[in-house]
Coordinates of C-alpha atoms in Angstrom, one line a residue:
X1 CA -0.4 0.5 -0.2
X2 CA 1.3 3.9 -0.6
X3 CA 1.9 6.1 2.3
X4 CA -1.2 8.1 2.8
X5 CA -1.1 11.5 0.4
X6 CA -0.9 12.8 3.5
X7 CA 2.6 11.5 5.1
X8 CA 4.0 13.8 2.7
X9 CA 6.4 17.2 2.9
X10 CA 7.0 19.7 0.9
X11 CA 10.7 20.7 -0.4
X12 CA 11.8 23.0 -3.2
X13 CA 13.4 25.5 -4.9
X14 CA 11.2 27.8 -6.6
X15 CA 12.0 25.4 -9.9
X16 CA 10.9 21.9 -9.0
X17 CA 9.5 20.6 -5.7
X18 CA 9.8 16.9 -4.3
X19 CA 7.3 15.6 -1.6
X20 CA 9.4 13.4 1.5
X21 CA 7.4 10.1 2.9
X22 CA 7.2 10.3 6.9
X23 CA 9.1 7.3 6.2
X24 CA 12.6 8.8 5.2
X25 CA 11.8 8.4 1.5
X26 CA 11.9 10.7 -1.4
X27 CA 9.2 9.2 -4.3
X28 CA 8.3 12.7 -5.7
X29 CA 10.9 14.8 -8.3
X30 CA 10.3 16.5 -11.2
X31 CA 13.4 18.1 -12.2
X32 CA 14.5 20.9 -13.9
X33 CA 11.3 21.7 -13.7
X34 CA 7.7 21.6 -11.8
X35 CA 6.2 19.8 -15.1
X36 CA 9.9 17.5 -15.8
X37 CA 9.3 14.1 -15.6
X38 CA 9.7 12.4 -12.8
X39 CA 13.5 10.2 -11.8
X40 CA 11.8 9.6 -8.3
X41 CA 8.2 7.8 -9.4
X42 CA 7.7 6.0 -6.5
X43 CA 4.3 7.8 -5.2
X44 CA 2.1 7.1 -8.0
X45 CA 4.1 2.8 -8.6
X46 CA 6.0 1.8 -5.9
X47 CA 9.7 1.7 -4.9
X48 CA 11.4 0.3 -8.1
X49 CA 9.7 3.2 -10.0
X50 CA 12.7 6.0 -7.6
X51 CA 12.6 6.8 -4.9
X52 CA 15.1 8.5 -2.3
X53 CA 14.7 6.5 1.3
X54 CA 17.7 7.5 4.3
X55 CA 16.1 6.2 7.2
X56 CA 16.6 4.4 10.0
X57 CA 17.0 0.4 10.0
X58 CA 14.9 0.0 12.1
X59 CA 12.1 0.9 9.7
X60 CA 8.6 3.0 10.1
X61 CA 7.7 6.4 10.7
X62 CA 8.9 9.6 12.3
X63 CA 8.1 10.1 15.6
X64 CA 8.1 13.8 14.3
X65 CA 9.0 16.3 12.3
X66 CA 8.4 19.5 11.4
X67 CA 9.7 22.9 9.0
X68 CA 11.9 24.9 10.3
X69 CA 10.8 28.5 11.7
X70 CA 8.7 29.2 8.1
X71 CA 11.0 28.4 5.7
X72 CA 11.0 24.9 3.5
X73 CA 13.8 23.1 5.1
X74 CA 12.1 19.7 6.5
X75 CA 13.5 18.3 10.1
X76 CA 12.7 14.5 9.9
X77 CA 13.0 12.8 13.0
X78 CA 12.8 8.9 14.6
X79 CA 13.3 8.1 18.3
X80 CA 14.5 4.3 18.4
X81 CA 16.4 2.2 20.9
X82 CA 19.0 3.2 20.2
X83 CA 18.5 6.6 20.5
X84 CA 16.9 9.7 18.0
X85 CA 18.4 10.5 14.7
X86 CA 17.7 13.3 13.0
X87 CA 16.8 14.0 8.9
X88 CA 17.4 17.6 7.5
X89 CA 15.8 17.8 3.9
X90 CA 15.9 21.0 1.8
X91 CA 16.4 22.4 -2.4
X92 CA 18.5 25.3 -2.2
X93 CA 18.0 28.5 -3.9
X94 CA 18.7 27.4 -7.3
X95 CA 22.8 28.1 -8.8
X96 CA 24.0 25.8 -11.6
X97 CA 22.5 23.4 -11.5
X98 CA 19.4 21.7 -9.2
X99 CA 20.1 19.9 -5.9
X100 CA 18.3 18.4 -3.4
X101 CA 21.0 18.2 -0.2
X102 CA 20.2 15.3 2.8
X103 CA 21.7 15.7 6.5
X104 CA 21.9 13.4 8.3
X105 CA 22.4 14.6 12.0
X106 CA 22.8 12.1 15.9
X107 CA 20.8 13.7 18.5
X108 CA 21.8 11.3 20.6
X109 CA 22.4 7.6 21.4
X110 CA 23.8 5.3 18.3
X111 CA 21.3 4.7 15.6
X112 CA 22.3 2.3 12.8
X113 CA 20.8 4.4 9.2
X114 CA 20.1 2.4 6.3
X115 CA 19.8 4.2 2.1
X116 CA 18.4 3.0 -0.1
X117 CA 18.9 5.4 -3.9
X118 CA 16.5 3.7 -7.5
X119 CA 16.9 6.3 -10.1
X120 CA 14.1 6.1 -12.6
X121 CA 14.9 9.1 -14.8
X122 CA 11.5 8.8 -17.6
X123 CA 8.5 8.7 -14.5
X124 CA 9.8 5.5 -13.0
X125 CA 10.9 4.0 -16.9
X126 CA 14.8 5.0 -17.5
X127 CA 17.2 3.2 -15.5
X128 CA 20.8 4.9 -16.1
X129 CA 24.3 4.0 -16.2
X130 CA 25.5 4.4 -12.7
X131 CA 29.1 4.4 -12.7
X132 CA 31.6 7.0 -10.0
X133 CA 33.4 10.0 -10.4
X134 CA 36.2 10.7 -8.4
X135 CA 33.8 11.4 -5.0
X136 CA 31.1 10.7 -7.2
X137 CA 27.9 8.8 -7.8
X138 CA 27.7 9.6 -11.2
X139 CA 24.4 8.0 -12.9
X140 CA 23.1 8.5 -17.2
X141 CA 20.2 8.3 -19.3
X142 CA 19.7 10.7 -22.4
X143 CA 19.2 13.6 -21.6
X144 CA 19.4 13.0 -17.4
X145 CA 22.5 13.3 -15.8
X146 CA 22.5 13.2 -11.7
X147 CA 25.6 13.3 -9.4
X148 CA 25.6 12.1 -5.3
X149 CA 28.2 13.3 -3.4
X150 CA 27.9 10.3 -0.3
X151 CA 30.5 10.5 2.7
X152 CA 29.5 6.8 3.1
X153 CA 30.2 4.2 1.0
X154 CA 27.0 2.8 -1.3
X155 CA 26.7 -0.2 -2.9
X156 CA 25.1 -1.0 -6.4
X157 CA 23.0 -4.3 -6.8
X158 CA 19.6 -5.7 -8.3
X159 CA 19.4 -1.0 -10.2
X160 CA 19.3 0.2 -6.6
X161 CA 22.5 2.0 -5.1
X162 CA 22.2 1.5 -0.1
X163 CA 24.2 1.6 2.1
X164 CA 24.3 0.5 6.1
X165 CA 26.2 3.1 9.0
X166 CA 25.9 4.4 12.2
X167 CA 25.1 7.9 13.5
X168 CA 26.2 8.8 16.4
X169 CA 25.7 11.8 19.2
X170 CA 27.2 14.5 17.3
X171 CA 27.2 13.3 13.8
X172 CA 26.8 15.8 10.5
X173 CA 27.3 13.8 7.6
X174 CA 25.8 15.7 3.8
X175 CA 24.0 14.2 0.5
X176 CA 24.6 15.8 -2.0
X177 CA 21.7 15.1 -5.0
X178 CA 22.4 16.8 -8.4
X179 CA 20.4 17.2 -12.2
X180 CA 22.6 18.3 -15.0
X181 CA 22.0 17.7 -18.5
X182 CA 23.8 15.3 -19.5
X183 CA 26.0 16.4 -22.6
X184 CA 27.8 19.6 -20.1
X185 CA 30.6 19.3 -17.9
X186 CA 30.2 18.1 -14.0
X187 CA 28.2 20.6 -12.1
X188 CA 30.4 22.7 -9.5
X189 CA 30.3 21.1 -6.0
X190 CA 27.4 22.9 -3.7
X191 CA 28.4 23.3 -0.2
X192 CA 25.7 21.9 2.1
X193 CA 26.6 24.1 5.0
X194 CA 26.6 27.3 3.9
X195 CA 23.2 26.0 0.9
X196 CA 21.0 25.0 4.2
X197 CA 22.4 28.6 5.9
X198 CA 21.4 30.1 2.5
X199 CA 18.4 28.3 3.1
X200 CA 17.0 29.4 5.7
X201 CA 18.4 33.1 5.2
X202 CA 15.9 33.5 2.2
X203 CA 13.3 31.3 4.0
X204 CA 12.5 33.3 6.8
X205 CA 13.1 37.5 5.0
X206 CA 10.5 35.9 3.0
X207 CA 8.2 34.9 5.2
X208 CA 8.4 37.9 6.9
X209 CA 6.9 40.4 4.7
X210 CA 3.9 39.0 5.2
X211 CA 1.2 41.4 6.2
X212 CA -1.5 38.9 7.6
X213 CA -1.2 39.4 11.5
X214 CA -4.5 37.9 12.8
X215 CA -5.3 34.8 14.7
X216 CA -4.1 32.0 11.6
X217 CA -0.5 33.5 11.0
X218 CA 0.4 30.2 10.5
X219 CA -2.3 28.7 8.6
X220 CA -1.9 32.0 6.0
X221 CA 2.2 31.9 6.2
X222 CA 2.2 27.8 5.8
X223 CA -0.2 28.3 2.6
X224 CA 1.6 30.6 0.9
X225 CA 4.9 29.7 1.4
X226 CA 3.3 26.2 -0.8
X227 CA 2.0 28.8 -3.4
X228 CA 5.3 30.3 -3.4
X229 CA 7.2 27.0 -3.4
X230 CA 4.8 26.0 -6.5
X231 CA 5.7 29.0 -8.3
X232 CA 8.3 28.5 -11.3
X233 CA 10.4 31.6 -10.9
X234 CA 12.2 32.0 -14.6
X235 CA 8.7 32.9 -15.1
X236 CA 6.6 34.2 -11.9
X237 CA 3.7 31.5 -13.5
X238 CA 1.8 29.0 -10.4
X239 CA 1.3 26.2 -10.5
X240 CA -1.8 24.3 -9.4
X241 CA 0.2 20.9 -7.0
X242 CA 3.1 18.9 -7.8
X243 CA 1.8 16.4 -8.4
X244 CA 0.5 14.7 -11.5
X245 CA -2.0 11.4 -10.8
X246 CA -3.2 11.2 -7.1
X247 CA -6.7 10.3 -7.6
X248 CA -9.6 12.2 -6.9
X249 CA -11.0 9.0 -5.4
X250 CA -8.6 6.2 -3.8
X251 CA -8.6 3.8 -7.0
X252 CA -11.2 4.9 -9.3
X253 CA -10.1 6.8 -13.5
X254 CA -10.2 10.9 -11.7
X255 CA -6.6 11.4 -12.2
X256 CA -4.9 14.6 -14.0
X257 CA -2.3 15.5 -14.4
X258 CA -1.9 19.3 -11.8
X259 CA 1.9 20.6 -13.0
X260 CA 0.3 23.4 -15.1
X261 CA -0.9 27.7 -14.2
X262 CA -5.2 27.6 -14.9
X263 CA -6.5 31.4 -15.2
X264 CA -9.5 29.6 -12.9
X265 CA -7.0 30.0 -10.3
X266 CA -6.0 33.8 -11.1
X267 CA -8.0 36.1 -9.5
X268 CA -7.8 34.6 -6.2
X269 CA -4.5 33.9 -6.7
X270 CA -3.4 37.4 -6.9
X271 CA -6.1 38.2 -4.2
X272 CA -4.1 36.5 -1.7
X273 CA -0.3 37.8 -3.0
X274 CA -1.7 41.3 -3.0
X275 CA -3.4 40.6 0.9
X276 CA 0.0 39.8 2.6
X277 CA 2.0 41.4 0.4
X278 CA 4.0 40.2 -1.9
X279 CA 3.7 42.4 -4.6
X280 CA 6.7 41.3 -6.7
X281 CA 5.7 37.9 -6.6
X282 CA 2.0 39.2 -8.2
X283 CA 3.5 40.9 -10.3
X284 CA 4.9 38.1 -11.3
X285 CA 2.0 36.3 -11.9
X286 CA 0.0 38.6 -13.9
X287 CA 2.9 39.9 -16.2
X288 CA 3.2 36.1 -17.0
X289 CA -0.2 35.8 -17.1
X290 CA -0.2 38.6 -20.1
X291 CA 2.3 36.6 -21.8
X292 CA 0.6 33.9 -21.7
X293 CA -2.9 35.1 -22.4
X294 CA -1.6 36.9 -25.3
X295 CA -2.8 37.2 -28.9
X296 CA -6.4 35.8 -30.4
X297 CA -9.0 35.8 -27.4
X298 CA -9.8 32.9 -29.5
X299 CA -7.7 31.4 -29.0
X300 CA -7.4 31.9 -25.1
X301 CA -6.9 28.7 -23.4
X302 CA -7.7 28.0 -19.1
X303 CA -5.3 26.2 -18.3
X304 CA -0.9 27.5 -19.6
X305 CA 2.7 25.1 -19.0
X306 CA 4.9 27.6 -16.1
X307 CA 6.3 29.4 -19.1
X308 CA 3.4 30.2 -21.0
X309 CA 3.1 27.3 -23.2
X310 CA -0.5 26.0 -25.1
X311 CA 0.7 22.3 -26.0
X312 CA -0.1 19.8 -23.2
X313 CA -1.3 17.4 -24.8
X314 CA -2.5 14.4 -22.3
X315 CA -0.9 10.7 -22.7
X316 CA -0.7 7.7 -20.1
X317 CA 2.4 6.5 -18.6
X318 CA 1.1 1.8 -18.6
X319 CA 4.1 1.2 -16.1
X320 CA 3.3 2.7 -13.5
X321 CA 0.9 1.1 -11.5
X322 CA -0.5 4.3 -9.9
X323 CA -1.3 5.2 -6.0
X324 CA -3.0 2.6 -4.8
X325 CA -4.0 1.2 -7.9
X326 CA -5.7 4.5 -9.8
X327 CA -5.2 4.6 -12.9
X328 CA -5.0 4.9 -15.5
X329 CA -1.2 7.6 -14.5
X330 CA -1.8 10.6 -16.8
X331 CA 1.0 13.2 -18.4
X332 CA -0.7 16.4 -19.4
X333 CA -4.3 17.6 -19.8
X334 CA -6.5 17.6 -22.8
X335 CA -8.7 19.6 -20.7
X336 CA -6.3 22.2 -21.7
X337 CA -9.0 22.4 -25.2
X338 CA -12.3 23.3 -23.2
X339 CA -15.0 26.2 -23.5
X340 CA -15.3 27.8 -20.0
X341 CA -16.9 30.7 -20.5
X342 CA -15.7 31.8 -16.4
X343 CA -11.8 32.2 -17.6
X344 CA -12.7 35.2 -18.8
X345 CA -14.4 36.7 -16.9
X346 CA -10.8 35.5 -14.5
X347 CA -8.5 37.2 -16.8
X348 CA -10.9 40.5 -16.7
X349 CA -11.2 41.0 -13.3
X350 CA -7.4 40.1 -12.6
X351 CA -6.3 42.8 -14.8
X352 CA -8.7 45.0 -13.0
X353 CA -7.6 43.9 -9.7
X354 CA -4.8 44.1 -10.2
X355 CA -4.7 47.9 -11.6
X356 CA -6.5 49.3 -8.8
X357 CA -4.2 47.7 -6.2
X358 CA -1.8 50.3 -7.9
X359 CA 0.4 47.3 -10.3
X360 CA 0.9 49.2 -13.8
X361 CA -0.6 47.5 -16.9
X362 CA 1.4 47.3 -20.0
X363 CA 0.6 48.5 -23.0
X364 CA -1.5 45.7 -24.4
X365 CA -2.1 45.5 -22.1
X366 CA -5.8 47.0 -22.7
X367 CA -5.8 46.4 -26.0
X368 CA -6.6 42.4 -25.2
X369 CA -8.8 43.1 -22.3
X370 CA -11.1 45.0 -25.8
X371 CA -10.5 41.9 -27.6
X372 CA -11.7 39.4 -24.9
X373 CA -14.8 41.2 -25.1
X374 CA -15.7 41.0 -28.3
X375 CA -15.4 37.0 -27.6
X376 CA -18.1 37.9 -24.5
X377 CA -20.5 39.6 -26.3
X378 CA -20.2 37.2 -29.4
X379 CA -20.3 33.7 -27.3
X380 CA -21.7 34.7 -23.5
X381 CA -25.0 32.5 -24.7
X382 CA -23.2 29.7 -26.5
X383 CA -23.4 26.0 -23.3
X384 CA -19.7 25.8 -22.5
X385 CA -17.5 22.7 -20.2
X386 CA -17.6 25.1 -17.2
X387 CA -15.3 26.3 -14.2
X388 CA -15.0 22.2 -13.0
X389 CA -13.9 20.8 -16.5
X390 CA -17.1 17.7 -17.0
X391 CA -16.2 15.7 -19.9
X392 CA -20.4 15.3 -20.6
X393 CA -21.7 17.8 -23.3
X394 CA -21.9 21.5 -22.5
X395 CA -24.1 22.6 -20.7
X396 CA -25.7 26.9 -20.2
X397 CA -23.3 26.7 -16.6
X398 CA -24.8 29.2 -14.5
X399 CA -21.2 29.8 -13.4
X400 CA -20.0 30.4 -16.1
X401 CA -22.5 32.5 -16.8
X402 CA -22.0 35.0 -14.0
X403 CA -18.4 35.4 -14.6
X404 CA -19.4 35.9 -18.1
X405 CA -21.3 39.4 -15.9
X406 CA -18.0 40.1 -14.6
X407 CA -15.9 39.8 -18.2
X408 CA -18.0 42.6 -18.7
X409 CA -18.6 43.8 -15.3
X410 CA -14.6 45.0 -15.2
X411 CA -14.5 46.4 -18.6
X412 CA -16.9 48.6 -18.2
X413 CA -15.3 49.7 -15.0
X414 CA -12.2 49.9 -17.1
X415 CA -13.4 52.6 -19.3
X416 CA -15.4 54.5 -16.4
X417 CA -12.0 54.6 -13.3
X418 CA -9.4 54.2 -15.2
X419 CA -9.9 56.2 -18.8
X420 CA -10.1 53.3 -21.0
X421 CA -12.3 53.9 -24.4
X422 CA -14.7 51.6 -24.9
X423 CA -18.7 51.1 -26.4
X424 CA -19.5 51.7 -23.0
X425 CA -23.7 52.0 -23.0
X426 CA -22.6 48.6 -24.7
X427 CA -21.0 47.1 -22.5
X428 CA -23.3 48.3 -20.0
X429 CA -26.6 47.2 -21.9
X430 CA -25.0 43.9 -22.0
X431 CA -24.2 43.5 -19.0
X432 CA -27.7 44.3 -17.3
X433 CA -28.9 41.0 -20.1
X434 CA -27.0 38.5 -18.5
X435 CA -27.8 39.4 -15.1
X436 CA -31.4 39.0 -16.4
X437 CA -31.0 35.5 -18.2
X438 CA -29.0 34.5 -15.7
X439 CA -31.8 35.5 -12.6
X440 CA -34.7 34.7 -15.1
X441 CA -32.9 31.3 -15.9
X442 CA -30.1 30.1 -14.0
X443 CA -33.2 30.4 -10.5
X444 CA -34.8 27.8 -9.1
X445 CA -37.6 30.5 -7.6
X446 CA -39.1 27.4 -6.3
X447 CA -36.4 26.1 -3.6
X448 CA -34.7 29.7 -4.4
X449 CA -31.6 28.8 -5.6
X450 CA -29.9 29.3 -7.7
X451 CA -29.0 26.4 -10.1
X452 CA -25.0 24.7 -11.6
X453 CA -26.8 25.0 -15.0
X454 CA -30.1 26.4 -16.5
X455 CA -32.6 24.5 -16.1
X456 CA -31.4 22.1 -14.0
X457 CA -31.6 21.4 -10.0
X458 CA -28.7 20.0 -9.7
X459 CA -26.6 22.4 -7.5
X460 CA -22.9 23.3 -8.1
X461 CA -20.2 25.3 -5.2
X462 CA -19.2 27.3 -7.2
X463 CA -22.8 29.1 -6.9
X464 CA -21.0 30.5 -3.1
X465 CA -18.6 32.7 -5.7
X466 CA -21.7 35.0 -6.2
X467 CA -20.9 37.4 -3.6
X468 CA -17.8 37.6 -4.0
X469 CA -17.6 38.8 -7.6
X470 CA -20.0 40.9 -6.6
X471 CA -23.2 39.5 -8.8
X472 CA -25.5 39.9 -6.4
X473 CA -25.0 41.3 -2.9
X474 CA -24.4 38.8 0.5
X475 CA -27.8 40.0 1.9
X476 CA -30.0 39.3 -1.2
X477 CA -32.0 36.0 0.2
X478 CA -31.7 34.6 -3.3
X479 CA -28.0 35.1 -2.1
X480 CA -28.5 33.6 1.1
X481 CA -31.3 30.8 -0.6
X482 CA -28.6 29.2 -2.6
X483 CA -25.7 29.1 0.4
X484 CA -28.2 27.8 2.4
X485 CA -28.9 24.5 -0.5
X486 CA -25.2 24.4 -0.5
X487 CA -24.6 23.7 3.1
X488 CA -28.0 21.5 3.2
X489 CA -27.3 19.5 0.3
X490 CA -23.7 19.2 -1.3
X491 CA -22.3 18.7 1.6
X492 CA -20.6 15.2 3.2
X493 CA -20.0 15.4 7.1
X494 CA -20.2 18.7 6.8
X495 CA -17.5 19.4 4.0
X496 CA -19.1 20.8 0.5
X497 CA -17.4 18.5 -2.7
X498 CA -18.7 20.2 -5.7
X499 CA -21.3 18.9 -7.5
X500 CA -23.2 15.2 -6.4
X501 CA -21.4 12.4 -9.4
X502 CA -23.0 9.2 -10.2
X503 CA -21.1 6.2 -9.7
X504 CA -21.8 5.6 -13.2
X505 CA -20.9 7.9 -16.7
X506 CA -24.0 10.1 -17.5
X507 CA -22.6 11.8 -14.9
X508 CA -22.9 16.0 -15.2
X509 CA -19.1 15.6 -15.9
X510 CA -19.1 12.0 -17.7
X511 CA -17.1 10.0 -15.3
X512 CA -17.0 7.0 -13.1
X513 CA -16.8 7.1 -9.8
X514 CA -17.9 9.4 -7.1
X515 CA -15.4 12.3 -5.5
X516 CA -14.0 13.4 -1.8
X517 CA -15.3 16.4 -0.8
X518 CA -13.4 20.2 -2.8
X519 CA -11.6 21.4 0.4
X520 CA -11.9 24.8 -1.8
X521 CA -15.9 24.8 -1.8
X522 CA -14.9 24.3 1.6
X523 CA -13.6 27.3 2.3
X524 CA -15.4 29.3 -0.3
X525 CA -18.7 28.3 2.3
X526 CA -17.0 28.9 5.1
X527 CA -16.0 33.2 3.0
X528 CA -20.0 32.7 1.4
X529 CA -21.2 31.8 6.0
X530 CA -19.7 34.5 6.9
X531 CA -20.9 37.2 4.5
X532 CA -24.4 36.3 4.8
X533 CA -24.0 37.4 9.3
X534 CA -23.5 33.3 10.4
X535 CA -20.0 34.3 11.5
X536 CA -19.8 31.6 14.5
X537 CA -20.2 28.8 12.5
X538 CA -17.8 30.4 9.2
X539 CA -15.1 30.0 11.7
X540 CA -16.2 26.8 12.8
X541 CA -15.5 25.9 9.7
X542 CA -13.1 27.2 9.0
X543 CA -11.6 26.1 12.1
X544 CA -12.3 22.2 11.4
X545 CA -10.4 22.7 7.9
X546 CA -7.8 23.3 9.4
X547 CA -7.5 21.1 11.2
X548 CA -7.2 18.6 7.8
X549 CA -4.3 20.2 7.0
X550 CA -0.9 17.3 7.4
X551 CA 1.6 17.5 10.6
X552 CA 3.0 20.2 7.8
X553 CA 0.5 22.5 7.1
X554 CA -0.3 20.8 3.5
X555 CA -3.5 20.6 2.2
X556 CA -5.0 18.5 -0.9
X557 CA -8.2 19.5 -3.1
X558 CA -9.6 17.0 -1.5
X559 CA -11.0 15.3 0.7
X560 CA -12.1 11.7 2.1
X561 CA -14.8 12.3 5.0
X562 CA -15.8 8.0 4.4
X563 CA -11.8 7.5 4.5
X564 CA -11.2 10.1 6.6
X565 CA -8.1 11.0 4.7
X566 CA -6.6 14.1 2.2
X567 CA -7.2 12.9 -1.9
X568 CA -6.8 14.7 -4.9
X569 CA -3.4 16.0 -6.1
X570 CA -0.9 17.3 -2.9
X571 CA -0.3 19.8 -2.8
X572 CA -3.2 22.0 -4.2
X573 CA -2.2 25.7 -4.7
X574 CA -6.6 25.8 -4.8
X575 CA -6.4 24.7 -0.7
X576 CA -4.7 26.4 0.2
X577 CA -5.4 29.7 -1.5
X578 CA -8.9 30.4 0.1
X579 CA -7.6 30.2 3.2
X580 CA -5.6 32.6 3.1
X581 CA -8.4 34.0 1.7
X582 CA -10.7 32.8 3.9
X583 CA -9.1 33.9 7.1
X584 CA -8.8 37.2 6.1
X585 CA -12.3 37.4 5.6
X586 CA -13.1 36.2 8.9
X587 CA -10.3 38.6 11.1
X588 CA -12.9 41.6 8.9
X589 CA -10.5 42.5 6.8
X590 CA -12.4 43.4 3.7
X591 CA -9.6 45.2 1.3
X592 CA -9.2 44.9 -1.6
X593 CA -12.5 42.5 -2.0
X594 CA -14.9 45.8 -1.3
X595 CA -12.8 47.3 -3.9
X596 CA -13.4 45.3 -6.9
X597 CA -17.0 44.5 -6.9
X598 CA -19.3 46.3 -8.7
X599 CA -22.5 47.5 -7.5
X600 CA -25.0 45.5 -6.3
X601 CA -27.6 45.5 -9.2
X602 CA -31.7 43.5 -9.2

């Protein structure tokens, strides 16, 4: 059996990430980028698909672990009958090459240790040619090479390298694992202790910039650090998660690649960064967004690669058994080709929020936004696949229509507030037309709630965002009715599902099987309850959600109330961003959100 998803912690260098388990094993590492093929892919198969474990010979899970302060330096400790040992894991700032540093520290006694290294390039498929070069163990296969500097001698056997050794009190044994393109000369050695000091200094100084000072500061800072770790620093792109194909239902087929940048995350991510004082990151994210969506509005995608790549072809890795036999394992994401009208609202809202926050626009930004408005005018009444990327028939999703309203509203307000030029009277008329239609066709007067799509009786947790984007005020009876309906019909053990799923392929998403509660939606419900005046319920739900975090403060995409465990890709930006925003909302920091909202419409 695979380790539970919440057994993993994250380390990263702002280019890529690794997942380290409670058993001392790095089971997932993609190099040189977040979306590169993994050289350790045991997470989606078994140890033979690649891992690097350092742990006591006695085995078992660690006694405790923590991040060092507000950093991304992981400290894992085992208490054994022979003594106590600590492993310090981190990825230093990227220099000439990509490094993973692991330092074993003897805390007390004499602890027998073991090391098991199995390098497998191309998602566990390519076994490298290994050889010793000086004091390094080097491996090469195709474009990839790795170099391990080890203080203990490793024995190669059965396509793995192993060692057993004893760590005594006061010992410090550093291991440095370096990835480098195979056609280049060997990289320069990194001093592990200087790298440790520099990494601690970087993260400590970065975390100190956070402006949040409320009661949930630890959770907010850890979420922001996770968001920072999911950033590809050269471009400012932020991926949805560090992994691919961790299942939304264990043993099921809802397994997707989330190592890409979604436009649906744009506004919330920007807001979380700006409200927390991270203007440089906000500017970089906004700049990534502008580069990614540049071109014809007809070609706007819902997601892009970390450098703005458009071709994200989806294929399956049939040699991997999948996390707990959850197959297929997918790379790429064909949802990039879908029509999701809500992204036009997300982009427009992001541009308005950034400008309203004092981040100046590139000269072509308004031309791009005007071009998108032309597309919205022509296509807002079309059916689409919706926010949740359903693989069933297109529908008139209410959330999509609301976000087309947002696209038009923000364009109108750009003209009104920032002297942009455009056919504002025509846009105002269109804004009112969309609003009337949504309220007429997307609202079930009998039940007092908005519905998932026109003519449907199903609900959708995305409807909780109606007051947040300013479509209706929180005190509108239709908003209150919708919040109460979602709370009544879409919750499991108090946590919120995105929508109703079935056991066959005839549901709205065209997929078999069910999924867990969606954590972002659960945070949205807490925020919506706060907005409609039910503050105690909001805070109680928020604190229950915080309790779902693992021991180092990380959240996956979903939580399975039946199995009492996290599911889905991990760690998930779309869970940590609403955590940050809900913390602000509960503390009464209206801030940027109020400035974004339009006046309520009838």
